[in-house]
Amino acid sequence: SALDSYNFIGTIYYESDAPTTQTPSLSPSLSLVPSASSSSSLQPSETPAFLEISSPSAIQVSAVDGIMFNIEAIDRDIFISSFKLIIYSVSTEAVDNVVDLALFSSSDSFFNETLGDVFDKDTWSYHGTAQVTASSTLVPSAIPENSFQPIFVKQGSTVGFYLTIIDSLRNHKILARLGGTFLANDFQNTNVKMKYGAALQWETCDGWGVVLKDTSSTPTSHGFLGSVLYQDLTGSEQVPSTAPSELPSASLAPSLSLAPSVAPSQSSSPSIASSLSPSVSLVPSSSPSKTFKPTYDSRTLQTENDEENDGSPGNGVMFDIIAKRPVQIRGFTLSGLQTYPMDIIIYSSQGSHYYKYDDENEWDVVATFSNWTGGESKISFPPVSMPVNVSVAFYIAIIDTYGEEYPLLNSFLPGSNYRNGVWASDDYIDLMEGVKMYGINRDWPFGMGTAESGVYMLEGPGGTSFNMKNSIIEYRVIDTIMPSTAPSTSQEPTLSAAPSESPSKSFQPSQSPTISLAPSSEPSDSPSLSINPSAIPSAFPSSTPSISAVPSGGPSISSQPSESPSSKPSSQPSSQPSSNPSVSLQPSDIPSTSPSDSPTISMMPSNSPSVSLMPSMDRLSLASASESSSVGAGYGVMFEVKALRAISVETFAVKHFSSSGSWNFRVYYKSGSLDSSSWNNANAWTLMGETSYSSTPSNPVRLPSQNMEAVFINAQQTYSFYIACEDNYFRVHGASAGETVSNSDVVLSAGLRKYPYGDLFSSSNQQTYLFQGDLVYSYAIEPPSVSPSALPSVSPSVSIAPTSQSGVPSIMPSSSSQPSQQPTGDPTREITPAPTPDPFKQARIEIVIPSTISLSGFQIPSSTVEMQTVVTILANNIAAAMSSNLNTSQRVKSVNIISINGVPVSGGFSLRRLIGRNLSAATIEYEVLLEEICSNDGCSDADTAAQALYAQATDAMREEIDSGAFATAVQSDATSANVNALLAIAVESSDFSAVILNLVGALSIFYPDWAYNACMGISAAAIGWYPVWAHSNNEAKCVNDNAIPDYMRADSKSWVYPDATSCCRRYYDYQVEECLSNTGVTTVEEYKFYPAWAIQDSSPKCINGTDAPHYMKRSPEIWLSDDAAECCKTHYFYDENVCISASGGSVAQIATDKYYANYATEVCVKDCLVDESDPECGGLAKP
């Protein structure tokens, strides 16, 4: 007969009837917030009871990382004490986890419609982080008591609040109410009014949130879901004190009083939050603001929205922005961006994207976003600054969509003037026409260089482009401001437009000098003593240039040659050759801003060949006919191509009559002219390539070059080509006999067409015709002449091999210890009476000096180009310093800068890692290679000579450092190269390790190292595995023979590998299996499970095999699994059980035997397969 027992769930509020003791508290409050009373309390105040205001039930909820909202005190002063809100886990493994919840507040509304948004972190006050347990029942959880100090809200005023989860794994979310009008009234009682706010996505790297916005850049409205706990302060005296407290508050937060203090604070620390009513004092603050940047208004540029064009999809977009005024690019809003989870990377790069659209090394990562679900909300990132008239490239890459397709749906519109055209513009920036990307992923963020993965339909400047539709670029104009009437004492310079009344007396010229409208009335007391020209020439050059009687002690190191030669050339050659001769056989460390029209062809290959799947050289094209040409139809067309310089024919672009149909193209070629015997003779032709498609996205259509084998044509050679289309016709145009189309590189000559269609080599020949479209080609390298000419060429050959040995020795051989960098233009014509002395009698030694130098004032470069410039300047000046005391038989061969602050500057160089080690002094590690000709034939005194050479070089370096000449020279070169801000250095210390000696036998410095074996008549031996492209072989293969090129043999550490597998992985990373097979290496691949969507199968299952795509095999830890359960859990977590069954596995593998809540029966059951013998088993838990 016992009754069931039930317990009350909730909170009981009560007051005590016991009389209070009229004595002061023995435990005074430790609050950091000062009392609002004008007199000391004679008794402790009774803590007011917590009042509560709760939100209405949610009709539609949104899962967010954080939420901002406003609270208004209506008719009385209140303290906000705590909150109740719903925090839940998005992962079954983290249902009951404790999560960090941070609280921030602003001194007014978090969004002021007059001043603009105040979402930036610097405008908020941080109140601490509380530990809150996630709710598995979606019931609001209270923030633990005393987690935060109460926050005061004055009657009639508004305070902004920001609650956010700080979870780097992003396993938890806050539930908010979706809807309402942004900043409008939400819910209220008689004391408190709540306003609608905004939702934010937490960014771990920035330690702040990104506001979710719509396409109009307005924050998406969200309401607070839960309860606010507050205290009513009615009855307390809210009168500010009229005199400063004898015991001032120890709080780090400013007073909340609305009345100013009569006696100002003597604090030496500035206020954390800026005042809404700034001081009008004429005396500057003794503690100026710590911010280095003024606040600027945000602006937006919106792109075209063509209502009649639905747009096309893609995975990324790449474009250039040119600034008309100094701006900062701060965010993008992309129309059509889907709301399912995706990973996004924002890249930027100085200069146009056109030359680096497939080279990840040329780009810097601006920001990354994991599991982005914001859809068309603004994507905000750290500002990217842009000076005037400089092009900066941006790339928005969506690298992972977790199985979904086309994250940018209907987001692109076509343009007709790629790279040169302006897609959108305003008074401050121009958005240039760009390209869209397909088939990119985490392993290949810039694509694989194929039609399915990379730039979609890449055409040259002026061709078809793809651009953002109805999207927004957010930026700020960074204008200068007028000088303050009471200037700050900040260490940062003002941005005043007026010159200073007390000008700086710096010894370094300004990078941006003032161009005064009036010259100074008297000359400078300290004229410049620089031996180098100004990095920024005068805007008003002298009408009467100085004519010095003494030549310059330091020759110009300008990277640009003079436009006109000197009117008074030097009468005597310099006694020392230039340390940076302009005829270097190696490419410049700093590429030119504009590529050469006729690129140089280095006589030595690059030590680190490009691994790009796309050629670095621009493809060129020649249109075969004008639009006004007479148009005809043909199933094939034969014609001639004559090269005026060496070219490589890559492919052709052809035109069609309609945009739908089926086309199967084949392209053939043969050497020589198009003679009649070859018209119908299939055996006379070689297949160049073939391709098929069923629709024409543009006209003309470029036949994919990856389906074509490039045809090399030497200068003045003629080849014939045949473009044939099976079962369909395409555009040709009638031409007269002998008609040609040409440019400075190539000549197209009309031939014949095939019409009507019989077969590929039918007798239906009609003259005279050319195809309508483009010849697509690139420049190529011609091989050297077999026998050299008797006289020097006016335009010398750029041979890839040295000239064969002359049969006639020179009458007067050079006695210089340095070979000429440029051969004479007037060779000897008479026979020498005696042979040249044998140069091999002079043996030499080489020594290596490992060294370090510590530099203060060194600033970390902001780009790879700046880093290369800095490394070059340091290496050149170290070489010059060590060379100062050497004689004619000694020289510095090279200086190799190895690392800066422990970060290597070559190979896997990481600029971001170096920035992370931005120490007060930079430690430069380097090696110096010196050489000396031995004083005797056998170099018997090698050790003594090495030690003497070591002492000479290191003593010279120390003298240059101690005198300050080294630092001065570095700064001078840095100024000329526009990197003087990075190298305003002083040498702190220098250290030299023990010498490393290398005896170079009888090898003469007068003969190139890379031809040593041929010179000495030594039979070469195989030394390891190297790639066959060294012999112009396009096959993916490595070989181990004695035919290895001399430059590889001379630097075997860089080129040669001890086994075939290492060689294939180094040089054929994108086709390792093919390389191993061609090389004869037998491999046994393991069976692994991989997701079915890799083979275009959308069903949730994993496949067990050895044929996973190559990008998955390259990163097996991401894509491949040992069993079906692991694969399904990784790639099909949303349908895991179905995946395991479909993959041939057993779902029993994922049973955990843990308990979960079955809300239908309101019972906790075990996670296991249903078993009648186990009544607690409830089946497998759903993810």
PDB file of C-alpha atoms in Angstrom, residues 400-598:
ATOM      1  CA  ASP A 400      36.784  19.378 -49.196  1.00  0.00           C
ATOM      2  CA  THR A 401      32.994  19.032 -49.334  1.00  0.00           C
ATOM      3  CA  TYR A 402      32.778  15.659 -47.553  1.00  0.00           C
ATOM      4  CA  GLY A 403      31.205  13.877 -50.490  1.00  0.00           C
ATOM      5  CA  GLU A 404      29.003  16.690 -51.830  1.00  0.00           C
ATOM      6  CA  GLU A 405      29.384  18.188 -55.319  1.00  0.00           C
ATOM      7  CA  TYR A 406      29.635  21.771 -56.569  1.00  0.00           C
ATOM      8  CA  PRO A 407      29.848  23.834 -53.366  1.00  0.00           C
ATOM      9  CA  LEU A 408      29.587  26.941 -55.564  1.00  0.00           C
ATOM     10  CA  LEU A 409      26.278  26.297 -57.327  1.00  0.00           C
ATOM     11  CA  ASN A 410      25.170  28.684 -60.100  1.00  0.00           C
ATOM     12  CA  SER A 411      27.888  31.046 -58.878  1.00  0.00           C
ATOM     13  CA  PHE A 412      29.733  31.967 -62.090  1.00  0.00           C
ATOM     14  CA  LEU A 413      29.027  34.050 -65.192  1.00  0.00           C
ATOM     15  CA  PRO A 414      31.162  33.945 -68.344  1.00  0.00           C
ATOM     16  CA  GLY A 415      33.204  36.922 -69.541  1.00  0.00           C
ATOM     17  CA  SER A 416      34.886  37.637 -72.864  1.00  0.00           C
ATOM     18  CA  ASN A 417      38.120  39.453 -71.938  1.00  0.00           C
ATOM     19  CA  TYR A 418      40.055  37.190 -69.557  1.00  0.00           C
ATOM     20  CA  ARG A 419      42.642  38.958 -67.370  1.00  0.00           C
ATOM     21  CA  ASN A 420      42.442  42.272 -69.277  1.00  0.00           C
ATOM     22  CA  GLY A 421      38.738  43.023 -68.736  1.00  0.00           C
ATOM     23  CA  VAL A 422      37.215  44.665 -65.652  1.00  0.00           C
ATOM     24  CA  TRP A 423      34.385  42.550 -64.214  1.00  0.00           C
ATOM     25  CA  ALA A 424      33.307  45.016 -61.489  1.00  0.00           C
ATOM     26  CA  SER A 425      34.606  48.425 -60.488  1.00  0.00           C
ATOM     27  CA  ASP A 426      34.058  51.440 -58.256  1.00  0.00           C
ATOM     28  CA  ASP A 427      36.087  54.521 -57.334  1.00  0.00           C
ATOM     29  CA  TYR A 428      38.572  52.500 -55.275  1.00  0.00           C
ATOM     30  CA  ILE A 429      39.182  49.017 -56.772  1.00  0.00           C
ATOM     31  CA  ASP A 430      38.901  47.106 -60.058  1.00  0.00           C
ATOM     32  CA  LEU A 431      37.964  43.405 -60.036  1.00  0.00           C
ATOM     33  CA  MET A 432      39.506  41.836 -63.152  1.00  0.00           C
ATOM     34  CA  GLU A 433      38.069  38.913 -65.101  1.00  0.00           C
ATOM     35  CA  GLY A 434      39.355  35.581 -63.735  1.00  0.00           C
ATOM     36  CA  VAL A 435      38.898  31.822 -63.897  1.00  0.00           C
ATOM     37  CA  LYS A 436      37.079  29.110 -61.993  1.00  0.00           C
ATOM     38  CA  MET A 437      38.482  25.789 -60.748  1.00  0.00           C
ATOM     39  CA  TYR A 438      37.161  22.232 -60.994  1.00  0.00           C
ATOM     40  CA  GLY A 439      38.188  18.975 -59.361  1.00  0.00           C
ATOM     41  CA  ILE A 440      40.418  20.406 -56.620  1.00  0.00           C
ATOM     42  CA  ASN A 441      40.879  18.678 -53.261  1.00  0.00           C
ATOM     43  CA  ARG A 442      42.965  18.724 -50.110  1.00  0.00           C
ATOM     44  CA  ASP A 443      45.945  17.025 -51.813  1.00  0.00           C
ATOM     45  CA  TRP A 444      45.690  19.092 -55.011  1.00  0.00           C
ATOM     46  CA  PRO A 445      44.306  22.519 -53.997  1.00  0.00           C
ATOM     47  CA  PHE A 446      45.471  23.930 -57.340  1.00  0.00           C
ATOM     48  CA  GLY A 447      44.335  20.950 -59.395  1.00  0.00           C
ATOM     49  CA  MET A 448      46.262  18.286 -61.266  1.00  0.00           C
ATOM     50  CA  GLY A 449      46.598  20.239 -64.512  1.00  0.00           C
ATOM     51  CA  THR A 450      44.003  18.180 -66.386  1.00  0.00           C
ATOM     52  CA  ALA A 451      40.646  18.971 -67.961  1.00  0.00           C
ATOM     53  CA  GLU A 452      38.935  17.402 -64.932  1.00  0.00           C
ATOM     54  CA  SER A 453      41.137  18.920 -62.217  1.00  0.00           C
ATOM     55  CA  GLY A 454      42.431  22.480 -62.417  1.00  0.00           C
ATOM     56  CA  VAL A 455      41.546  25.665 -64.290  1.00  0.00           C
ATOM     57  CA  TYR A 456      38.364  25.238 -66.310  1.00  0.00           C
ATOM     58  CA  MET A 457      38.783  26.123 -70.018  1.00  0.00           C
ATOM     59  CA  LEU A 458      41.960  28.176 -69.561  1.00  0.00           C
ATOM     60  CA  GLU A 459      42.415  30.612 -72.411  1.00  0.00           C
ATOM     61  CA  GLY A 460      44.965  33.351 -72.982  1.00  0.00           C
ATOM     62  CA  PRO A 461      44.404  37.040 -72.197  1.00  0.00           C
ATOM     63  CA  GLY A 462      41.345  38.313 -74.038  1.00  0.00           C
ATOM     64  CA  GLY A 463      39.683  34.867 -74.056  1.00  0.00           C
ATOM     65  CA  THR A 464      36.726  33.435 -72.151  1.00  0.00           C
ATOM     66  CA  SER A 465      36.696  34.014 -68.387  1.00  0.00           C
ATOM     67  CA  PHE A 466      34.517  32.885 -65.476  1.00  0.00           C
ATOM     68  CA  ASN A 467      33.608  35.331 -62.721  1.00  0.00           C
ATOM     69  CA  MET A 468      31.697  35.640 -59.470  1.00  0.00           C
ATOM     70  CA  LYS A 469      27.956  36.221 -59.943  1.00  0.00           C
ATOM     71  CA  ASN A 470      26.100  38.545 -57.553  1.00  0.00           C
ATOM     72  CA  SER A 471      28.897  38.364 -54.991  1.00  0.00           C
ATOM     73  CA  ILE A 472      30.436  40.949 -52.679  1.00  0.00           C
ATOM     74  CA  ILE A 473      34.000  42.074 -51.933  1.00  0.00           C
ATOM     75  CA  GLU A 474      34.319  43.876 -48.592  1.00  0.00           C
ATOM     76  CA  TYR A 475      37.233  46.279 -48.182  1.00  0.00           C
ATOM     77  CA  ARG A 476      38.344  49.431 -46.409  1.00  0.00           C
ATOM     78  CA  VAL A 477      39.966  52.501 -47.917  1.00  0.00           C
ATOM     79  CA  ILE A 478      43.100  53.381 -45.947  1.00  0.00           C
ATOM     80  CA  ASP A 479      43.298  57.151 -46.337  1.00  0.00           C
ATOM     81  CA  THR A 480      45.632  59.484 -44.501  1.00  0.00           C
ATOM     82  CA  ILE A 481      44.106  61.753 -41.871  1.00  0.00           C
ATOM     83  CA  MET A 482      44.754  65.335 -40.798  1.00  0.00           C
ATOM     84  CA  PRO A 483      47.264  65.823 -37.973  1.00  0.00           C
ATOM     85  CA  SER A 484      45.897  65.914 -34.440  1.00  0.00           C
ATOM     86  CA  THR A 485      45.802  69.264 -32.638  1.00  0.00           C
ATOM     87  CA  ALA A 486      47.089  67.378 -29.635  1.00  0.00           C
ATOM     88  CA  PRO A 487      49.387  64.728 -31.131  1.00  0.00           C
ATOM     89  CA  SER A 488      49.805  61.419 -29.366  1.00  0.00           C
ATOM     90  CA  THR A 489      53.121  60.313 -27.905  1.00  0.00           C
ATOM     91  CA  SER A 490      52.852  57.044 -29.794  1.00  0.00           C
ATOM     92  CA  GLN A 491      55.983  55.429 -31.212  1.00  0.00           C
ATOM     93  CA  GLU A 492      54.139  55.025 -34.504  1.00  0.00           C
ATOM     94  CA  PRO A 493      54.386  57.875 -37.045  1.00  0.00           C
ATOM     95  CA  THR A 494      51.346  60.016 -37.753  1.00  0.00           C
ATOM     96  CA  LEU A 495      49.533  59.766 -41.068  1.00  0.00           C
ATOM     97  CA  SER A 496      49.451  63.532 -41.440  1.00  0.00           C
ATOM     98  CA  ALA A 497      49.145  65.061 -44.903  1.00  0.00           C
ATOM     99  CA  ALA A 498      51.101  68.112 -43.745  1.00  0.00           C
ATOM    100  CA  PRO A 499      54.893  68.132 -43.282  1.00  0.00           C
ATOM    101  CA  SER A 500      56.299  68.098 -39.764  1.00  0.00           C
ATOM    102  CA  GLU A 501      57.472  71.402 -38.301  1.00  0.00           C
ATOM    103  CA  SER A 502      60.358  69.464 -36.747  1.00  0.00           C
ATOM    104  CA  PRO A 503      61.512  67.178 -39.534  1.00  0.00           C
ATOM    105  CA  SER A 504      63.243  63.899 -38.853  1.00  0.00           C
ATOM    106  CA  LYS A 505      67.036  63.929 -39.035  1.00  0.00           C
ATOM    107  CA  SER A 506      67.324  60.304 -40.072  1.00  0.00           C
ATOM    108  CA  PHE A 507      70.434  59.277 -42.033  1.00  0.00           C
ATOM    109  CA  GLN A 508      68.332  56.998 -44.216  1.00  0.00           C
ATOM    110  CA  PRO A 509      66.275  58.482 -47.063  1.00  0.00           C
ATOM    111  CA  SER A 510      62.528  58.129 -46.876  1.00  0.00           C
ATOM    112  CA  GLN A 511      61.006  55.296 -48.900  1.00  0.00           C
ATOM    113  CA  SER A 512      58.256  57.661 -49.967  1.00  0.00           C
ATOM    114  CA  PRO A 513      59.873  61.120 -50.003  1.00  0.00           C
ATOM    115  CA  THR A 514      57.788  64.274 -49.870  1.00  0.00           C
ATOM    116  CA  ILE A 515      57.732  66.099 -53.196  1.00  0.00           C
ATOM    117  CA  SER A 516      57.810  69.681 -52.011  1.00  0.00           C
ATOM    118  CA  LEU A 517      56.332  72.405 -54.210  1.00  0.00           C
ATOM    119  CA  ALA A 518      59.204  74.674 -53.266  1.00  0.00           C
ATOM    120  CA  PRO A 519      62.908  73.790 -52.954  1.00  0.00           C
ATOM    121  CA  SER A 520      64.746  74.385 -49.700  1.00  0.00           C
ATOM    122  CA  SER A 521      66.289  77.812 -49.291  1.00  0.00           C
ATOM    123  CA  GLU A 522      69.671  76.502 -48.211  1.00  0.00           C
ATOM    124  CA  PRO A 523      71.614  73.290 -48.790  1.00  0.00           C
ATOM    125  CA  SER A 524      71.732  70.426 -46.332  1.00  0.00           C
ATOM    126  CA  ASP A 525      74.275  70.604 -43.524  1.00  0.00           C
ATOM    127  CA  SER A 526      74.878  66.864 -43.886  1.00  0.00           C
ATOM    128  CA  PRO A 527      74.752  65.950 -47.576  1.00  0.00           C
ATOM    129  CA  SER A 528      74.353  62.277 -48.491  1.00  0.00           C
ATOM    130  CA  LEU A 529      77.604  60.336 -48.615  1.00  0.00           C
ATOM    131  CA  SER A 530      76.042  57.252 -50.164  1.00  0.00           C
ATOM    132  CA  ILE A 531      78.007  55.577 -52.980  1.00  0.00           C
ATOM    133  CA  ASN A 532      74.870  53.972 -54.329  1.00  0.00           C
ATOM    134  CA  PRO A 533      72.143  55.735 -56.289  1.00  0.00           C
ATOM    135  CA  SER A 534      68.850  56.522 -54.599  1.00  0.00           C
ATOM    136  CA  ALA A 535      66.281  53.728 -54.765  1.00  0.00           C
ATOM    137  CA  ILE A 536      63.709  56.398 -55.682  1.00  0.00           C
ATOM    138  CA  PRO A 537      65.089  58.860 -58.241  1.00  0.00           C
ATOM    139  CA  SER A 538      64.371  62.545 -57.945  1.00  0.00           C
ATOM    140  CA  ALA A 539      61.115  63.792 -59.413  1.00  0.00           C
ATOM    141  CA  PHE A 540      63.032  66.877 -60.629  1.00  0.00           C
ATOM    142  CA  PRO A 541      66.400  65.816 -62.088  1.00  0.00           C
ATOM    143  CA  SER A 542      69.245  68.311 -62.235  1.00  0.00           C
ATOM    144  CA  SER A 543      69.506  70.246 -65.500  1.00  0.00           C
ATOM    145  CA  THR A 544      73.301  70.291 -65.171  1.00  0.00           C
ATOM    146  CA  PRO A 545      74.550  66.905 -64.002  1.00  0.00           C
ATOM    147  CA  SER A 546      77.714  66.672 -61.942  1.00  0.00           C
ATOM    148  CA  ILE A 547      80.760  65.520 -63.917  1.00  0.00           C
ATOM    149  CA  SER A 548      83.018  63.881 -61.379  1.00  0.00           C
ATOM    150  CA  ALA A 549      86.715  63.553 -62.162  1.00  0.00           C
ATOM    151  CA  VAL A 550      86.870  60.375 -60.110  1.00  0.00           C
ATOM    152  CA  PRO A 551      84.969  57.258 -61.164  1.00  0.00           C
ATOM    153  CA  SER A 552      82.530  55.732 -58.706  1.00  0.00           C
ATOM    154  CA  GLY A 553      84.124  53.451 -56.151  1.00  0.00           C
ATOM    155  CA  GLY A 554      81.107  51.176 -56.140  1.00  0.00           C
ATOM    156  CA  PRO A 555      79.558  50.359 -59.513  1.00  0.00           C
ATOM    157  CA  SER A 556      75.803  50.539 -59.865  1.00  0.00           C
ATOM    158  CA  ILE A 557      74.043  47.351 -58.853  1.00  0.00           C
ATOM    159  CA  SER A 558      70.860  48.256 -60.652  1.00  0.00           C
ATOM    160  CA  SER A 559      68.971  45.238 -62.005  1.00  0.00           C
ATOM    161  CA  GLN A 560      67.947  47.277 -65.045  1.00  0.00           C
ATOM    162  CA  PRO A 561      70.425  48.233 -67.793  1.00  0.00           C
ATOM    163  CA  SER A 562      70.815  51.843 -68.832  1.00  0.00           C
ATOM    164  CA  GLU A 563      68.494  52.914 -71.643  1.00  0.00           C
ATOM    165  CA  SER A 564      71.410  54.561 -73.435  1.00  0.00           C
ATOM    166  CA  PRO A 565      75.191  53.925 -73.139  1.00  0.00           C
ATOM    167  CA  SER A 566      77.465  56.406 -71.403  1.00  0.00           C
ATOM    168  CA  SER A 567      78.633  59.335 -73.524  1.00  0.00           C
ATOM    169  CA  LYS A 568      82.023  59.017 -71.823  1.00  0.00           C
ATOM    170  CA  PRO A 569      82.840  55.349 -71.397  1.00  0.00           C
ATOM    171  CA  SER A 570      85.719  54.286 -69.185  1.00  0.00           C
ATOM    172  CA  SER A 571      89.091  54.374 -70.929  1.00  0.00           C
ATOM    173  CA  GLN A 572      90.446  51.521 -68.846  1.00  0.00           C
ATOM    174  CA  PRO A 573      88.710  48.288 -67.887  1.00  0.00           C
ATOM    175  CA  SER A 574      88.051  47.756 -64.206  1.00  0.00           C
ATOM    176  CA  SER A 575      90.722  45.980 -62.214  1.00  0.00           C
ATOM    177  CA  GLN A 576      88.156  43.696 -60.614  1.00  0.00           C
ATOM    178  CA  PRO A 577      85.361  41.865 -62.402  1.00  0.00           C
ATOM    179  CA  SER A 578      81.831  42.628 -61.257  1.00  0.00           C
ATOM    180  CA  SER A 579      80.696  40.492 -58.344  1.00  0.00           C
ATOM    181  CA  ASN A 580      77.332  40.170 -60.051  1.00  0.00           C
ATOM    182  CA  PRO A 581      78.081  39.912 -63.787  1.00  0.00           C
ATOM    183  CA  SER A 582      75.110  40.280 -66.059  1.00  0.00           C
ATOM    184  CA  VAL A 583      76.041  37.241 -68.152  1.00  0.00           C
ATOM    185  CA  SER A 584      75.439  34.693 -65.419  1.00  0.00           C
ATOM    186  CA  LEU A 585      74.702  31.151 -66.566  1.00  0.00           C
ATOM    187  CA  GLN A 586      72.245  30.797 -63.726  1.00  0.00           C
ATOM    188  CA  PRO A 587      68.819  32.452 -63.675  1.00  0.00           C
ATOM    189  CA  SER A 588      68.274  35.512 -61.520  1.00  0.00           C
ATOM    190  CA  ASP A 589      67.263  34.892 -57.899  1.00  0.00           C
ATOM    191  CA  ILE A 590      64.574  37.534 -58.308  1.00  0.00           C
ATOM    192  CA  PRO A 591      62.434  37.061 -61.430  1.00  0.00           C
ATOM    193  CA  SER A 592      61.565  40.136 -63.449  1.00  0.00           C
ATOM    194  CA  THR A 593      58.162  41.688 -62.904  1.00  0.00           C
ATOM    195  CA  SER A 594      57.448  41.382 -66.627  1.00  0.00           C
ATOM    196  CA  PRO A 595      58.541  38.222 -68.479  1.00  0.00           C
ATOM    197  CA  SER A 596      60.916  38.586 -71.400  1.00  0.00           C
ATOM    198  CA  ASP A 597      59.481  38.485 -74.913  1.00  0.00           C
ATOM    199  CA  SER A 598      62.371  36.225 -75.863  1.00  0.00           C
TER     200      SER A 598
END
